[in-house]
Structure formats: C-alpha cells, structure tokens
PDB file of C-alpha atoms in Angstrom:
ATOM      1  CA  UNK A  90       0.000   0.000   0.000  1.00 67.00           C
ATOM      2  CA  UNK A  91       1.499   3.179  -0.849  1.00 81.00           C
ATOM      3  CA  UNK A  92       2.065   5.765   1.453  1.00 92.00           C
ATOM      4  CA  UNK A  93       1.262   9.783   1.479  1.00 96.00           C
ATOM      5  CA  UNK A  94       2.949  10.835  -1.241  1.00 97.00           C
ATOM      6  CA  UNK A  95       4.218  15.019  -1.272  1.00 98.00           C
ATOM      7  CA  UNK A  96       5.303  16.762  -4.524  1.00 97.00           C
ATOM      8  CA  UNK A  97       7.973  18.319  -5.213  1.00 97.00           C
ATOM      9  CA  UNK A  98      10.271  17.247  -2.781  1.00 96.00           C
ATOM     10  CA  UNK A  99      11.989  20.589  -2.672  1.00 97.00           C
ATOM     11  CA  UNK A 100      11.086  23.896  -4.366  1.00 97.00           C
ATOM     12  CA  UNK A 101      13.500  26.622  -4.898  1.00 97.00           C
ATOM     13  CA  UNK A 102      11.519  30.184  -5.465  1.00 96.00           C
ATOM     14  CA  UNK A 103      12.505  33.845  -5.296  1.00 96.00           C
ATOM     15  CA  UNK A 104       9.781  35.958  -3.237  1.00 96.00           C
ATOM     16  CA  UNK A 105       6.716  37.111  -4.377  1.00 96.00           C
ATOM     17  CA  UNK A 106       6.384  34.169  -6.532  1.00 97.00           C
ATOM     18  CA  UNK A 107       3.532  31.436  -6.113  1.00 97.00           C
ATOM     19  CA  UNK A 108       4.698  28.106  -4.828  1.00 97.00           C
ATOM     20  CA  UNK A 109       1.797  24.678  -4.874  1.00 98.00           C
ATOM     21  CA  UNK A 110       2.675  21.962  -2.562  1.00 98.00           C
ATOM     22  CA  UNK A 111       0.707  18.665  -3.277  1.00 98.00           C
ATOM     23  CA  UNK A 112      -0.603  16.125  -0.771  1.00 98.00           C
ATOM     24  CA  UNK A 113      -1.497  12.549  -1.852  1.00 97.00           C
ATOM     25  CA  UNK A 114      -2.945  10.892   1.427  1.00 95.00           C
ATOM     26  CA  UNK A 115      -3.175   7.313   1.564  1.00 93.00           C
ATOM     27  CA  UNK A 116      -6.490   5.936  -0.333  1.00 91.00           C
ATOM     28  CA  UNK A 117      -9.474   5.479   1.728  1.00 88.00           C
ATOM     29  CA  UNK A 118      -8.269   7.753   4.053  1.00 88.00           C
ATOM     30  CA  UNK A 119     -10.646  10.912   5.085  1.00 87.00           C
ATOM     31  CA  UNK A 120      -8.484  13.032   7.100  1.00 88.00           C
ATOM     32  CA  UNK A 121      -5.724  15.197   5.743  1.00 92.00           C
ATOM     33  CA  UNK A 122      -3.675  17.393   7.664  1.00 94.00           C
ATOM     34  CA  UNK A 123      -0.784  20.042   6.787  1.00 96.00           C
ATOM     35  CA  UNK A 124       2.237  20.938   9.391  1.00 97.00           C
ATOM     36  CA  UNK A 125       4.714  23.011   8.762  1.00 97.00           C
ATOM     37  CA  UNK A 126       8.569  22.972  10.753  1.00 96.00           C
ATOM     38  CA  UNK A 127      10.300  26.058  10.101  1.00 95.00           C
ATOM     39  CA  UNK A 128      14.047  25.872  10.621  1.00 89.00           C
ATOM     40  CA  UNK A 129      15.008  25.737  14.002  1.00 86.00           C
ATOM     41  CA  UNK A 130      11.472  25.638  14.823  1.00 92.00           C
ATOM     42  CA  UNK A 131       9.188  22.563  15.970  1.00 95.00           C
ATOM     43  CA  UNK A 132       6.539  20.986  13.903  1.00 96.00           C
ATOM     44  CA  UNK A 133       3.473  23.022  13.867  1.00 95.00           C
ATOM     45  CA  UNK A 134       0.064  22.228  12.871  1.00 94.00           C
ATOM     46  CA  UNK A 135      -1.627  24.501   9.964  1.00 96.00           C
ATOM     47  CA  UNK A 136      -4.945  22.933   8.871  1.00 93.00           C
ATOM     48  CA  UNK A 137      -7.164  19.695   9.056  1.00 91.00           C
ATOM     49  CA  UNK A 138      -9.522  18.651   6.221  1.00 91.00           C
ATOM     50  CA  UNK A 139     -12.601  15.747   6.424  1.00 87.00           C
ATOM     51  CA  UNK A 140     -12.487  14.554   3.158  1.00 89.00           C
ATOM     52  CA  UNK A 141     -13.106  17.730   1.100  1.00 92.00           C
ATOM     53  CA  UNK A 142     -14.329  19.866   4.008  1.00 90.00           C
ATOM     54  CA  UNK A 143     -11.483  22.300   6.145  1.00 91.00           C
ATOM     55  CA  UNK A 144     -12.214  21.494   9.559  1.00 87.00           C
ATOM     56  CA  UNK A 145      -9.800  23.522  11.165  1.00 88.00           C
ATOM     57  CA  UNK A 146      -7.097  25.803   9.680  1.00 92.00           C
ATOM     58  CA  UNK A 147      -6.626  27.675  12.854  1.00 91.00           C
ATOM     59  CA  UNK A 148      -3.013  27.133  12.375  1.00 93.00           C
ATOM     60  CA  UNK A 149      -2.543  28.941   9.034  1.00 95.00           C
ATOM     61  CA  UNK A 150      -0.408  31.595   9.474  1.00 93.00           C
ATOM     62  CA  UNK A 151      -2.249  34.300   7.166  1.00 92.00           C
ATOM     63  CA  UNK A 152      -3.892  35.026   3.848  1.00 93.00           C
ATOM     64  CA  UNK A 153      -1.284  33.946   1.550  1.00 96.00           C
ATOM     65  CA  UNK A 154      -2.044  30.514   2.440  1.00 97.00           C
ATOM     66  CA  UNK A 155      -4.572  28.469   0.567  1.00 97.00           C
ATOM     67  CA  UNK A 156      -5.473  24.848   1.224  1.00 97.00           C
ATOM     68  CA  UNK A 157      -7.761  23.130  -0.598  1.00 96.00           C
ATOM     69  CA  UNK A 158      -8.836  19.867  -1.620  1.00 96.00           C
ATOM     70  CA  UNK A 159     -10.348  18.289  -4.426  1.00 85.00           C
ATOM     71  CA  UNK A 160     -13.344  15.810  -3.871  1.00 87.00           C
ATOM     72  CA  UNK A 161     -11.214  14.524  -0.698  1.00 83.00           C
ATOM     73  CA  UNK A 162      -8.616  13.304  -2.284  1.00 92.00           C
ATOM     74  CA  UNK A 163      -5.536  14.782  -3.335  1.00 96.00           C
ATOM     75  CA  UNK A 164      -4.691  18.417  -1.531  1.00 97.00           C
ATOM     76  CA  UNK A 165      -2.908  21.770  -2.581  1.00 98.00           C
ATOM     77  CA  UNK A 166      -1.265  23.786  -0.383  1.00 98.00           C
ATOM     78  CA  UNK A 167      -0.474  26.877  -1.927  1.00 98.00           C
ATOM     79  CA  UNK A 168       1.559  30.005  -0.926  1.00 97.00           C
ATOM     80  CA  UNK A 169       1.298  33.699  -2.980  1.00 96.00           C
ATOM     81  CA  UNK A 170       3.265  35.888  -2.754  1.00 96.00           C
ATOM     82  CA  UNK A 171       5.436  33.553  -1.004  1.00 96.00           C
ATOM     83  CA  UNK A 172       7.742  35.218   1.439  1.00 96.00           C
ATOM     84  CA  UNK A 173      11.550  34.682   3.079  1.00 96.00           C
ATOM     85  CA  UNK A 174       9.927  33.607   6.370  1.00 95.00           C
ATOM     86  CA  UNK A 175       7.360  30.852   4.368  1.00 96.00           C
ATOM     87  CA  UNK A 176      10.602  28.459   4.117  1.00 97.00           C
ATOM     88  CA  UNK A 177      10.649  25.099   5.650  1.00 97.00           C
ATOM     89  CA  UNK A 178       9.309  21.784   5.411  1.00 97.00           C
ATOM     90  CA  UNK A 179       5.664  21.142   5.012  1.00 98.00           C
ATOM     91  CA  UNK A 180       4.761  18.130   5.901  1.00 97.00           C
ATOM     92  CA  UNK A 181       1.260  16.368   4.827  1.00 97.00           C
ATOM     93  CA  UNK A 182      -0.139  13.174   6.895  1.00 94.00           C
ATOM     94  CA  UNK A 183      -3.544  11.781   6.399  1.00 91.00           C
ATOM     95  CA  UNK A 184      -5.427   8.889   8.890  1.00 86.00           C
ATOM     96  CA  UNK A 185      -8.772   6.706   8.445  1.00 80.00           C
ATOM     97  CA  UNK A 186     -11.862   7.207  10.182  1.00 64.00           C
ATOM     98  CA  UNK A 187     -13.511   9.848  11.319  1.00 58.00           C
ATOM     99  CA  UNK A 188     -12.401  13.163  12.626  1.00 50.00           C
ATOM    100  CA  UNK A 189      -9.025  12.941  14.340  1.00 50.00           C
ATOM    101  CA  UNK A 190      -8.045   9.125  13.652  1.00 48.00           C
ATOM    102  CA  UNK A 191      -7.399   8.243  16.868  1.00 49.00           C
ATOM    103  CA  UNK A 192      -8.818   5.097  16.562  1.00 49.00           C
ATOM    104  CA  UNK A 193      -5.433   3.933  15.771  1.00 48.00           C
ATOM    105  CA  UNK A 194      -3.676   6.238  17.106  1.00 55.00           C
ATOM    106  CA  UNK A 195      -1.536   7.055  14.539  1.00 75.00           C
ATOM    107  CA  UNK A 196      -1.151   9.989  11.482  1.00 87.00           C
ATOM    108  CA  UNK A 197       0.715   8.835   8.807  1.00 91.00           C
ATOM    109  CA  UNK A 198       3.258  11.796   7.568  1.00 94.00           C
ATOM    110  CA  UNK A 199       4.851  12.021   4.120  1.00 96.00           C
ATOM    111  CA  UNK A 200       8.213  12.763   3.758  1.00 96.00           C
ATOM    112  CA  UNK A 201       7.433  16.346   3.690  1.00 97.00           C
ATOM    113  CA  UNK A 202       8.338  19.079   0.891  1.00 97.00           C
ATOM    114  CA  UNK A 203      10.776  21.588   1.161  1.00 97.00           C
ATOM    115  CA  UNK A 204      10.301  25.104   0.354  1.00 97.00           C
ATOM    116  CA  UNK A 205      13.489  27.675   0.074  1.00 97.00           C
ATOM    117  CA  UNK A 206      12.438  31.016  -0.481  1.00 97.00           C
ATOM    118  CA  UNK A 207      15.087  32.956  -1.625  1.00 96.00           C
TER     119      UNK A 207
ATOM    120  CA  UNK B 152       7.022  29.603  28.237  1.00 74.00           C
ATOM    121  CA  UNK B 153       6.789  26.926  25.355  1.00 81.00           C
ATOM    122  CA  UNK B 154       3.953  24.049  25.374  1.00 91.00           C
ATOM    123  CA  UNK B 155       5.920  21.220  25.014  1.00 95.00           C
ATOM    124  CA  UNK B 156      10.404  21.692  26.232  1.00 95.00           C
ATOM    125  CA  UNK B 157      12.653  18.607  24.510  1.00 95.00           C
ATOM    126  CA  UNK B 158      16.298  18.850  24.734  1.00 87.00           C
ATOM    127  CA  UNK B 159      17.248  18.897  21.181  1.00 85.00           C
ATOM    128  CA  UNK B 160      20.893  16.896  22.108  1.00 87.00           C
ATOM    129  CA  UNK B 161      22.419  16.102  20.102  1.00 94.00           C
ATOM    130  CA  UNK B 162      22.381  12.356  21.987  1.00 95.00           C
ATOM    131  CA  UNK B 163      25.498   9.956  21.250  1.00 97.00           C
ATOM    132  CA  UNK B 164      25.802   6.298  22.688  1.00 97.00           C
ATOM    133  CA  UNK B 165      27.532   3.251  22.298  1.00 97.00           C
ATOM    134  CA  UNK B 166      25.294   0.697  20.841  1.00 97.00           C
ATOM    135  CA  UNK B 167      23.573  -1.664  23.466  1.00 97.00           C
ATOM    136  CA  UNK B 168      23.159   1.751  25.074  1.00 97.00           C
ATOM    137  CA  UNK B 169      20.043   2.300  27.674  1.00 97.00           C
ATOM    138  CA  UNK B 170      18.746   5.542  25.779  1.00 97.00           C
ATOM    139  CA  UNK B 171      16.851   7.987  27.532  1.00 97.00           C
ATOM    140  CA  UNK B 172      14.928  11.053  25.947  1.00 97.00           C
ATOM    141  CA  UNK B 173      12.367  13.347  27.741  1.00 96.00           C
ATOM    142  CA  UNK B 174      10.183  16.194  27.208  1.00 97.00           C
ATOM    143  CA  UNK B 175       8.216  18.461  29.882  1.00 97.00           C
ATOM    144  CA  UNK B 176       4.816  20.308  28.974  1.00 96.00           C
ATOM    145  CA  UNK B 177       3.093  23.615  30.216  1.00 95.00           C
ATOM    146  CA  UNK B 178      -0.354  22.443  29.204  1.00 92.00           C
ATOM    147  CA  UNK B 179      -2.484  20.685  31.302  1.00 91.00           C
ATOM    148  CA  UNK B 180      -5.418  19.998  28.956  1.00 88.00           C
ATOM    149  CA  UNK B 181      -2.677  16.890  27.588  1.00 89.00           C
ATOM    150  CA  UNK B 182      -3.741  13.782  27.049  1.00 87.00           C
ATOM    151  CA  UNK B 183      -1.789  11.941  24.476  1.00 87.00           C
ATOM    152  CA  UNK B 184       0.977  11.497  24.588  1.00 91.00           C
ATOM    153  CA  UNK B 185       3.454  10.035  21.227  1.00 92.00           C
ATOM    154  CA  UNK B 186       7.209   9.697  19.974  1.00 95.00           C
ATOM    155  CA  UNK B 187       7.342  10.190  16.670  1.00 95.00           C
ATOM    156  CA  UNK B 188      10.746   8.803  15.134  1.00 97.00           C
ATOM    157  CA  UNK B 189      12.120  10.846  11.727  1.00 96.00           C
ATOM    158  CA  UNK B 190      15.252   9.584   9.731  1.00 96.00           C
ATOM    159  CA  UNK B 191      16.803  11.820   8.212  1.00 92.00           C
ATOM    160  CA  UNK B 192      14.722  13.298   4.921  1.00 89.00           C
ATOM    161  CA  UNK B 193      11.937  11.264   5.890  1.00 93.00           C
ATOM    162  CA  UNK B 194       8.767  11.926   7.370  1.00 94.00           C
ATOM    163  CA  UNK B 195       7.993  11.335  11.511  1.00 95.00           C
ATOM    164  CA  UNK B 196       6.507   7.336  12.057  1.00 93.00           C
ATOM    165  CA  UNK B 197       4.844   6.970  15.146  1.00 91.00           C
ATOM    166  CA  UNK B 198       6.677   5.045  17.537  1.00 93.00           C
ATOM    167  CA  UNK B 199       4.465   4.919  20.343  1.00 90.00           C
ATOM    168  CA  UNK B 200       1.064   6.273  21.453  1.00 87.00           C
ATOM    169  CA  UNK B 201      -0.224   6.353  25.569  1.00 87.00           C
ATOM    170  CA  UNK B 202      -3.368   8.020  26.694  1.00 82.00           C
ATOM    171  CA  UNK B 203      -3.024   9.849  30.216  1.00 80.00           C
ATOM    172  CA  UNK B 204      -0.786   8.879  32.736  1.00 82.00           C
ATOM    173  CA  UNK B 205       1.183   5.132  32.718  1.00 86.00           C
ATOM    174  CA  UNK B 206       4.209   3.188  31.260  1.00 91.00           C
ATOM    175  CA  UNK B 207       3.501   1.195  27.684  1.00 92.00           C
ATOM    176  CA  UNK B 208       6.293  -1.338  26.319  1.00 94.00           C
ATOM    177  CA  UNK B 209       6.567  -2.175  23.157  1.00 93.00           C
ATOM    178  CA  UNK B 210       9.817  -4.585  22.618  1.00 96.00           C
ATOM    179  CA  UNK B 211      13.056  -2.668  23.085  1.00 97.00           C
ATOM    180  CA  UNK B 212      10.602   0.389  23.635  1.00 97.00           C
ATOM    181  CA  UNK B 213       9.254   2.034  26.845  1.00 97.00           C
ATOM    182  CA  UNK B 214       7.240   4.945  27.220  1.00 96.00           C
ATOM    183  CA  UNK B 215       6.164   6.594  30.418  1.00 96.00           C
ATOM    184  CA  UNK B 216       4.190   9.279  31.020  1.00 95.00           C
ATOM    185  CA  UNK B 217       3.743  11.632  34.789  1.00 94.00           C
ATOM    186  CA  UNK B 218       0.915  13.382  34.285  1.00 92.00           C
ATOM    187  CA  UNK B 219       1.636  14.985  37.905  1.00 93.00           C
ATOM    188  CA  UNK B 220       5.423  16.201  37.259  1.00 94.00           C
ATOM    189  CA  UNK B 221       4.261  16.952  33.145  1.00 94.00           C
ATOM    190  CA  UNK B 222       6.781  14.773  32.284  1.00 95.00           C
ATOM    191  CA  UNK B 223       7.410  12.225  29.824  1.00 96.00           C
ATOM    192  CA  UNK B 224      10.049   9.544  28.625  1.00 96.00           C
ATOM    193  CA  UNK B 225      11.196   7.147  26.465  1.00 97.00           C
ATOM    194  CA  UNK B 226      13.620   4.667  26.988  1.00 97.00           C
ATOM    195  CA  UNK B 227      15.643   2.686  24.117  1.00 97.00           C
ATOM    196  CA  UNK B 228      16.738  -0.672  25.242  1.00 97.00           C
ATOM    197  CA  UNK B 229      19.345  -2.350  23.582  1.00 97.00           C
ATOM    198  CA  UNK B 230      20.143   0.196  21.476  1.00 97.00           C
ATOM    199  CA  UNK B 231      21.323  -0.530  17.732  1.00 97.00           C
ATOM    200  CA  UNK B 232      22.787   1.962  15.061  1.00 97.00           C
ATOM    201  CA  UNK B 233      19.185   1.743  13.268  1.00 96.00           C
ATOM    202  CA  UNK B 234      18.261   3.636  15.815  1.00 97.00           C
ATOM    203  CA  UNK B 235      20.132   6.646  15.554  1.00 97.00           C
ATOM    204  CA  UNK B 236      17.286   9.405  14.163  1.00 97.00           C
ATOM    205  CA  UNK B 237      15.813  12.302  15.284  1.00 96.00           C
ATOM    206  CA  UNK B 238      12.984  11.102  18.402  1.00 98.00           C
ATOM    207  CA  UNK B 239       9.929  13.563  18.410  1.00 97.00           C
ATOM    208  CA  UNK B 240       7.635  13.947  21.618  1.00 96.00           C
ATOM    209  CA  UNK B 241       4.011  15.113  20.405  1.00 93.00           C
ATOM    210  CA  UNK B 242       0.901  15.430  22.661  1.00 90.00           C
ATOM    211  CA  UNK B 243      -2.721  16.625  22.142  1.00 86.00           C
ATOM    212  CA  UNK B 244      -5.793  17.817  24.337  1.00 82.00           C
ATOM    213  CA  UNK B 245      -9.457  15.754  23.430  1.00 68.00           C
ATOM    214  CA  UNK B 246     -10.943  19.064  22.966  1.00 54.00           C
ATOM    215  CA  UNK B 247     -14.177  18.509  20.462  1.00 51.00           C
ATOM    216  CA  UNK B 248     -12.252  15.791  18.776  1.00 52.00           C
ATOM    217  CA  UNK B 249      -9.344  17.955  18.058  1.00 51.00           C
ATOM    218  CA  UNK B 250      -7.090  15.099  19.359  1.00 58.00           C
ATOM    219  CA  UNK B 251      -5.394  15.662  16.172  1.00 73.00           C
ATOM    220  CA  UNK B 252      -3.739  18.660  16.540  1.00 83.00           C
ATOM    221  CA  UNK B 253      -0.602  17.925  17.930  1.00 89.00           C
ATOM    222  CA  UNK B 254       2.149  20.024  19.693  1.00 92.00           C
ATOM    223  CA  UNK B 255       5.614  19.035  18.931  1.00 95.00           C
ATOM    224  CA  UNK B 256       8.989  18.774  20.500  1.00 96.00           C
ATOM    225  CA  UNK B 257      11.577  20.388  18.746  1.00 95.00           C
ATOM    226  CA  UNK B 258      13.256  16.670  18.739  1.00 95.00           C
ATOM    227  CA  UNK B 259      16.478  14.823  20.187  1.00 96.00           C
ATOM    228  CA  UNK B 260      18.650  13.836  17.388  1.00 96.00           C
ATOM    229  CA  UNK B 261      20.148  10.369  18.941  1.00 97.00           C
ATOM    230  CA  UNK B 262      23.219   8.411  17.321  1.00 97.00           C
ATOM    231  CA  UNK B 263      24.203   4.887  18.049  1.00 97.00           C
ATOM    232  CA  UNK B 264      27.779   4.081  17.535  1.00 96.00           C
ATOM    233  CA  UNK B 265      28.888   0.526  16.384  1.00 95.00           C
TER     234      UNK B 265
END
C-alpha cells in the first residue's frame, strides 16, 4: 500500500512568486492534515480537512495561504506571494476514520516538501 | 514559556546503550501522549502512542508518562545503530475531537555508535 505521497520534494523560489505543494494521502483515508517545521522551529500544525471539508485551519499563518482539496482526495497547499519567512518543510499526513483518527492512534506523515524562499 | 520543552541533544551512545529522551509540557489539557521517530529526509513514524498517565512497552521500547510532574520519557533498550534518528515527543488535548492537533517537541537527534 502506498504511502502519502508530497510533490515536489523541494522547491527553490525567489519571493513574491507562487509556490503549490501537493498532498497525496493514503487511499481510503478521510483526514488530511498540513504541518509546517520552520528551521530551528518545531513541527506546527496549519490545517485539518474531512475529506473535502477544512475542519480547522486555525493554524494557518495568514492570507497567503490556501489549502484546498479536491473531492477529498488529493490536496494543494499553496503560498502567494510567497515570502523569506514561508521556508521550511511542510509536511502532509492523512489517517482513516472519522475526525481525528485516533482510533489507531496514529497519522501517517509524508516525507514532507521543502520550500526555500530565496 | 513553550507548550511542550525537549532537549534537542544532540544524543550519542555506544550501541547496546540504555537511551533515555524526555520532554516536559506547560499544558495541562494533555492527554496523548506520542514519539514520533524521523530519519533523516523522511517523514515522523509513530513510535508509540499512551493516553493519560502510565508506562507502555513495546519490545526494546518504553514509554512513560507523569501526568503529575508533566513529564514524559522514552527509553531505548538495547540500542542498535538503526536507531540513531531524530525522536519527536508530540501530545494533544481531546478538545471537540481535536485530538489531532498535535504540539511538537523540537526533537532529540540520537546516534548509536557501532
């Protein structure tokens, strides 16, 4: 079974320019979340989606930030303008079930993209 | 103060090495309690998950958590050089089923020597 899958792996941009971060959660699974570590920083939450529905992007840190995904499966994460502060890894993870997973107790993370804003 | 305070190390032992790592929290509304374990360029894998206050073993694995002190552990028996990665603490409040938003550790970056 395949895992989440993130695209691209690393993304090189000067600032001001638009940056899309992709999120394939494993299949079947209804929750999708984004976190974000900035360097030197610990891994922070951003936003939570129930299959195609945001249920909580109280951790996005502004405007420029758009999240969105299409018919719950696949999500974007997209930053514009992006800015020298936006850099880091962004991380996707998805789990089954309903709202919050813990039924197993686990989120499965990808291996995260990197953004350099330059 | 920060939510959740994890020595970042970095954490070198000879392998066979008892391995200790530990994080303290502010927030009392914690309930879960997880080490996350990240290789380098990967992604975090859970490790191991414990609701409230109690040990949990899982093979070379232990993981306690003081609910009293806000203080949690886990301890790497045995250690081998596979296990040389960065070890992340997370915990989350049950607030409305928000039990997924977790609060990281920065994460101890641990190497096992041969």
């Amino acid at each position: 079974e395949a895992g989440v899958t993130q695209f691209p792996s690393h993304s090189v941009i000067e600032k001001g320019q638009t940056v899309t971060l992709r999120c394939d959660p494993i299949s079947g699974h209804d929750n999708l979340y984004w976190y974000r570590r900035v360097m030197g920083k610990e891994i922070k939450f951003l936003l939570h989606f129930v299959k195609e529905s945001k249920q909580d992007e109280s951790g996005m840190p502004n405007n420029r930030f758009l999240a969105e995904r299409t018919g719950g499966t696949y999500s974007t994460l997209k930053v514009q303008p992006a800015e020298l502060e936006d850099s880091g890894v962004y991380f996707c993870a998805s789990s089954p079930g309903l709202a919050g997973g813990y039924g197993t107790g686990e989120l499965f993370f990808g291996e995260g993209s990197r953004l350099t804003v330059l | 103060q920060k939510e959740v305070e994890q020595d970042p190390g970095p954490l070198s032992v000879p392998e066979g090495a008892i391995v200790s790592l530990n994080c303290t929290y502010s927030n009392s509304a914690f309930q879960y309690f997880m080490w996350y374990r990240q290789y380098s360029r990967k992604g975090p894998e859970l490790l191991m998950y414990t609701y409230s206050s109690g040990n949990k073993e899982d093979g070379r694995f232990t993981a306690q958590v003081d609910k009293s002190s806000k203080y949690i552990s886990l301890f790497i028996r045995d250690s081998q050089p596979s296990d040389s990665a960065t070890y992340l603490c997370a915990m989350s409040a049950r607030s409305g089923g928000s039990n997924y938003k977790l609060t990281f550790g920065k994460g101890t970056l641990l190497t096992v020597n041969p």
